[in-house]
Amino acid sequence: MTLIKSISGIRGTIGGHTGDTLNPLDIVKFTTAYATFIKRANSGARKIVVGRDGRISGPMVRDIVCGTLVGMGYDVVDIGLATTPTTELAVRWHEADGGIIITASHNPTQWNALKLLNSDGEFLTAADGAEVLRIADAEDFDYAPVEQLGHVVHDDTMNQRHVQSVLDLRLVDAEAIRNRHFRVCADTINSVGGIILPDLFRALGVDFEILNGECTGQFAHNPEPLEKNLQGIMERMRQGGFDLGVVVDPDVDRLAFICEDGIMFGEEYTLVSVADYVLSKEVKARASLSTVSNLSSTRALRDVTERHGGRYAAAAVGEVNVTTKMKEVGAVIGGEGNGGVIYPESHYGRDALVGIGLFLSSLAQKGCTTSELRRTFPDYQIAKNRIDLTPDTDVDAILVKVKELFASDPQATVNDIDGVKIDFPQAWVHLRKSNTEPIIRVYSEAQTMDEADTLGKRLMQVVYDMQK
């Protein structure tokens, strides 16, 4: 069974039995529940934006989603092949009541998903997502009579508008970028990045080469932008002639960089580098500066923020949790250590195009190489482990015991807003239960990988001892 229903949407592998995988009947049911929720939240709701990444199953899922929305009485704006951030922005630009993004993000080809947006083009809150699930489970909905059916219109201008919105940002220095005559190599994984990134690079005067640029949905490698999956572009960078390597996932909300020598910049440092640039520009203009990332992201963002006299805040894992905290503290920038950059001046969503524009501006103004820029930041290493559990294990009870164990440690600061995170003076470890698997994720960070892995395994052993 691969069908995963959560407050952020529905995802699964294509085909199979109803209720077990992502298939037409479940797509109809969940789309109907979402449309019902939007209509109840706004009695005048009539318009929904739909965009999709380049997956093979995308046209099939789009047709079902759009047909279902029409049957619910909605007018649909189909923006076609578009990134997740493009679709988020399109909801605002069309003054729509919501949006559905058809993408399984970094999951492999056989997966697809529906991601649900509100009228601000942002992901639904936990409470709203839970209500959509309730409506779906109860089948608490009705379809529109024939005279109230909606219709579909197509808009293929959103990619161009997205690119222009990046150029219009105050801190994107297009002139400086053009004057540096950058040469960039980008891996767009045979999805929508291959459509929009060339437009962005041309607009910025960047010479570029695209690897895996055909939007076929036949992903050339595992689409998660991690070092182990990026040997192709890393080798191309080692051949020389490029200033920067750029990697995006299939829906272009995650961003990773590669240095001119073929060494990974580090996906954790995408946000750190962009935040450093933004903070350096805002420090004289604002009375206070704040940044936000989730609890499992590198401590380097905190260090860089404090270096500029700002304040760092941590949020629970999940984009909606990060954006909620950003609004609460008035953050100038935030995001996640998976390469997700959220810049409120554009919108409250992870956006690789915005990240590229800000990063190239920083590189252009500083006149340094990518590897030289990387050396200006604190260097930490994150180890990622997992504890496999039996389905009947009481994970919450285990995490409570871990919290109690370290509560009296004078060297430890415990945070329990999302699992248990234990901060030590030179390191941290974060344990949180998975929403989709019977496991505890164990992330740990220190100044070396050996130290990080040792800390993580120390906490894993604590959990194992509790289960004896």
PDB file of N, CA and C in Angstrom, residues 252-289:
ATOM      1  N   VAL A 252      10.962  21.926  -8.778  1.00  0.00           N
ATOM      2  CA  VAL A 252      11.784  23.143  -8.707  1.00  0.00           C
ATOM      3  C   VAL A 252      11.505  23.973  -7.461  1.00  0.00           C
ATOM      4  N   ASP A 253      11.256  23.307  -6.334  1.00  0.00           N
ATOM      5  CA  ASP A 253      11.186  24.064  -5.080  1.00  0.00           C
ATOM      6  C   ASP A 253      12.402  23.776  -4.192  1.00  0.00           C
ATOM      7  N   ARG A 254      13.233  22.806  -4.606  1.00  0.00           N
ATOM      8  CA  ARG A 254      14.477  22.526  -3.897  1.00  0.00           C
ATOM      9  C   ARG A 254      15.655  22.860  -4.799  1.00  0.00           C
ATOM     10  N   LEU A 255      16.742  23.318  -4.181  1.00  0.00           N
ATOM     11  CA  LEU A 255      17.864  23.861  -4.942  1.00  0.00           C
ATOM     12  C   LEU A 255      19.175  23.459  -4.299  1.00  0.00           C
ATOM     13  N   ALA A 256      20.070  22.910  -5.112  1.00  0.00           N
ATOM     14  CA  ALA A 256      21.412  22.566  -4.639  1.00  0.00           C
ATOM     15  C   ALA A 256      22.438  23.157  -5.597  1.00  0.00           C
ATOM     16  N   PHE A 257      23.591  23.555  -5.044  1.00  0.00           N
ATOM     17  CA  PHE A 257      24.663  24.135  -5.844  1.00  0.00           C
ATOM     18  C   PHE A 257      25.890  23.226  -5.835  1.00  0.00           C
ATOM     19  N   ILE A 258      26.673  23.334  -6.902  1.00  0.00           N
ATOM     20  CA  ILE A 258      27.945  22.626  -7.011  1.00  0.00           C
ATOM     21  C   ILE A 258      29.010  23.657  -7.348  1.00  0.00           C
ATOM     22  N   CYS A 259      30.130  23.576  -6.657  1.00  0.00           N
ATOM     23  CA  CYS A 259      31.212  24.534  -6.870  1.00  0.00           C
ATOM     24  C   CYS A 259      31.893  24.317  -8.216  1.00  0.00           C
ATOM     25  N   GLU A 260      32.672  25.302  -8.623  1.00  0.00           N
ATOM     26  CA  GLU A 260      33.328  25.259  -9.927  1.00  0.00           C
ATOM     27  C   GLU A 260      34.294  24.081 -10.085  1.00  0.00           C
ATOM     28  N   ASP A 261      34.738  23.510  -8.961  1.00  0.00           N
ATOM     29  CA  ASP A 261      35.651  22.370  -9.011  1.00  0.00           C
ATOM     30  C   ASP A 261      34.934  21.022  -8.921  1.00  0.00           C
ATOM     31  N   GLY A 262      33.604  21.036  -8.970  1.00  0.00           N
ATOM     32  CA  GLY A 262      32.839  19.795  -8.933  1.00  0.00           C
ATOM     33  C   GLY A 262      32.509  19.295  -7.548  1.00  0.00           C
ATOM     34  N   ILE A 263      32.824  20.076  -6.517  1.00  0.00           N
ATOM     35  CA  ILE A 263      32.523  19.706  -5.136  1.00  0.00           C
ATOM     36  C   ILE A 263      31.165  20.281  -4.748  1.00  0.00           C
ATOM     37  N   MET A 264      30.360  19.491  -4.039  1.00  0.00           N
ATOM     38  CA  MET A 264      29.058  19.970  -3.588  1.00  0.00           C
ATOM     39  C   MET A 264      29.204  21.182  -2.665  1.00  0.00           C
ATOM     40  N   PHE A 265      28.417  22.200  -2.933  1.00  0.00           N
ATOM     41  CA  PHE A 265      28.329  23.349  -2.035  1.00  0.00           C
ATOM     42  C   PHE A 265      27.667  22.936  -0.732  1.00  0.00           C
ATOM     43  N   GLY A 266      26.769  21.945  -0.821  1.00  0.00           N
ATOM     44  CA  GLY A 266      26.039  21.449   0.345  1.00  0.00           C
ATOM     45  C   GLY A 266      24.623  21.973   0.359  1.00  0.00           C
ATOM     46  N   GLU A 267      23.625  21.073   0.232  1.00  0.00           N
ATOM     47  CA  GLU A 267      22.241  21.553   0.158  1.00  0.00           C
ATOM     48  C   GLU A 267      21.833  22.311   1.411  1.00  0.00           C
ATOM     49  N   GLU A 268      22.423  21.972   2.570  1.00  0.00           N
ATOM     50  CA  GLU A 268      22.135  22.724   3.789  1.00  0.00           C
ATOM     51  C   GLU A 268      22.583  24.177   3.668  1.00  0.00           C
ATOM     52  N   TYR A 269      23.562  24.424   2.801  1.00  0.00           N
ATOM     53  CA  TYR A 269      24.147  25.760   2.699  1.00  0.00           C
ATOM     54  C   TYR A 269      23.531  26.611   1.603  1.00  0.00           C
ATOM     55  N   THR A 270      22.560  26.052   0.859  1.00  0.00           N
ATOM     56  CA  THR A 270      21.809  26.880  -0.081  1.00  0.00           C
ATOM     57  C   THR A 270      21.130  28.025   0.662  1.00  0.00           C
ATOM     58  N   LEU A 271      20.348  27.696   1.673  1.00  0.00           N
ATOM     59  CA  LEU A 271      19.654  28.719   2.460  1.00  0.00           C
ATOM     60  C   LEU A 271      20.640  29.596   3.212  1.00  0.00           C
ATOM     61  N   VAL A 272      21.673  29.012   3.785  1.00  0.00           N
ATOM     62  CA  VAL A 272      22.646  29.777   4.563  1.00  0.00           C
ATOM     63  C   VAL A 272      23.277  30.874   3.709  1.00  0.00           C
ATOM     64  N   SER A 273      23.706  30.519   2.498  1.00  0.00           N
ATOM     65  CA  SER A 273      24.385  31.490   1.635  1.00  0.00           C
ATOM     66  C   SER A 273      23.448  32.607   1.190  1.00  0.00           C
ATOM     67  N   VAL A 274      22.229  32.244   0.817  1.00  0.00           N
ATOM     68  CA  VAL A 274      21.269  33.254   0.369  1.00  0.00           C
ATOM     69  C   VAL A 274      20.861  34.149   1.541  1.00  0.00           C
ATOM     70  N   ALA A 275      20.673  33.552   2.715  1.00  0.00           N
ATOM     71  CA  ALA A 275      20.319  34.342   3.899  1.00  0.00           C
ATOM     72  C   ALA A 275      21.436  35.320   4.262  1.00  0.00           C
ATOM     73  N   ASP A 276      22.675  34.882   4.170  1.00  0.00           N
ATOM     74  CA  ASP A 276      23.809  35.765   4.462  1.00  0.00           C
ATOM     75  C   ASP A 276      23.775  36.991   3.561  1.00  0.00           C
ATOM     76  N   TYR A 277      23.484  36.782   2.278  1.00  0.00           N
ATOM     77  CA  TYR A 277      23.408  37.901   1.335  1.00  0.00           C
ATOM     78  C   TYR A 277      22.252  38.844   1.688  1.00  0.00           C
ATOM     79  N   VAL A 278      21.068  38.274   1.938  1.00  0.00           N
ATOM     80  CA  VAL A 278      19.905  39.100   2.263  1.00  0.00           C
ATOM     81  C   VAL A 278      20.134  39.878   3.555  1.00  0.00           C
ATOM     82  N   LEU A 279      20.657  39.222   4.573  1.00  0.00           N
ATOM     83  CA  LEU A 279      20.917  39.892   5.853  1.00  0.00           C
ATOM     84  C   LEU A 279      21.915  41.027   5.693  1.00  0.00           C
ATOM     85  N   SER A 280      22.936  40.816   4.865  1.00  0.00           N
ATOM     86  CA  SER A 280      23.949  41.863   4.677  1.00  0.00           C
ATOM     87  C   SER A 280      23.356  43.109   4.036  1.00  0.00           C
ATOM     88  N   LYS A 281      22.314  42.929   3.241  1.00  0.00           N
ATOM     89  CA  LYS A 281      21.659  44.057   2.582  1.00  0.00           C
ATOM     90  C   LYS A 281      20.608  44.728   3.454  1.00  0.00           C
ATOM     91  N   GLU A 282      20.021  43.967   4.365  1.00  0.00           N
ATOM     92  CA  GLU A 282      18.923  44.490   5.178  1.00  0.00           C
ATOM     93  C   GLU A 282      19.377  45.033   6.526  1.00  0.00           C
ATOM     94  N   VAL A 283      20.624  44.754   6.920  1.00  0.00           N
ATOM     95  CA  VAL A 283      21.052  45.070   8.279  1.00  0.00           C
ATOM     96  C   VAL A 283      20.960  46.563   8.592  1.00  0.00           C
ATOM     97  N   LYS A 284      21.155  47.432   7.616  1.00  0.00           N
ATOM     98  CA  LYS A 284      21.083  48.880   7.857  1.00  0.00           C
ATOM     99  C   LYS A 284      19.676  49.435   7.640  1.00  0.00           C
ATOM    100  N   ALA A 285      18.832  48.657   6.992  1.00  0.00           N
ATOM    101  CA  ALA A 285      17.498  49.143   6.628  1.00  0.00           C
ATOM    102  C   ALA A 285      16.430  48.783   7.639  1.00  0.00           C
ATOM    103  N   ARG A 286      16.707  47.798   8.494  1.00  0.00           N
ATOM    104  CA  ARG A 286      15.685  47.317   9.421  1.00  0.00           C
ATOM    105  C   ARG A 286      16.182  47.377  10.846  1.00  0.00           C
ATOM    106  N   ALA A 287      15.256  47.657  11.759  1.00  0.00           N
ATOM    107  CA  ALA A 287      15.615  47.723  13.171  1.00  0.00           C
ATOM    108  C   ALA A 287      15.946  46.344  13.722  1.00  0.00           C
ATOM    109  N   SER A 288      15.297  45.321  13.193  1.00  0.00           N
ATOM    110  CA  SER A 288      15.557  43.963  13.664  1.00  0.00           C
ATOM    111  C   SER A 288      15.500  43.006  12.481  1.00  0.00           C
ATOM    112  N   LEU A 289      16.288  41.954  12.575  1.00  0.00           N
ATOM    113  CA  LEU A 289      16.358  40.950  11.534  1.00  0.00           C
ATOM    114  C   LEU A 289      16.107  39.576  12.126  1.00  0.00           C
TER     115      LEU A 289
END
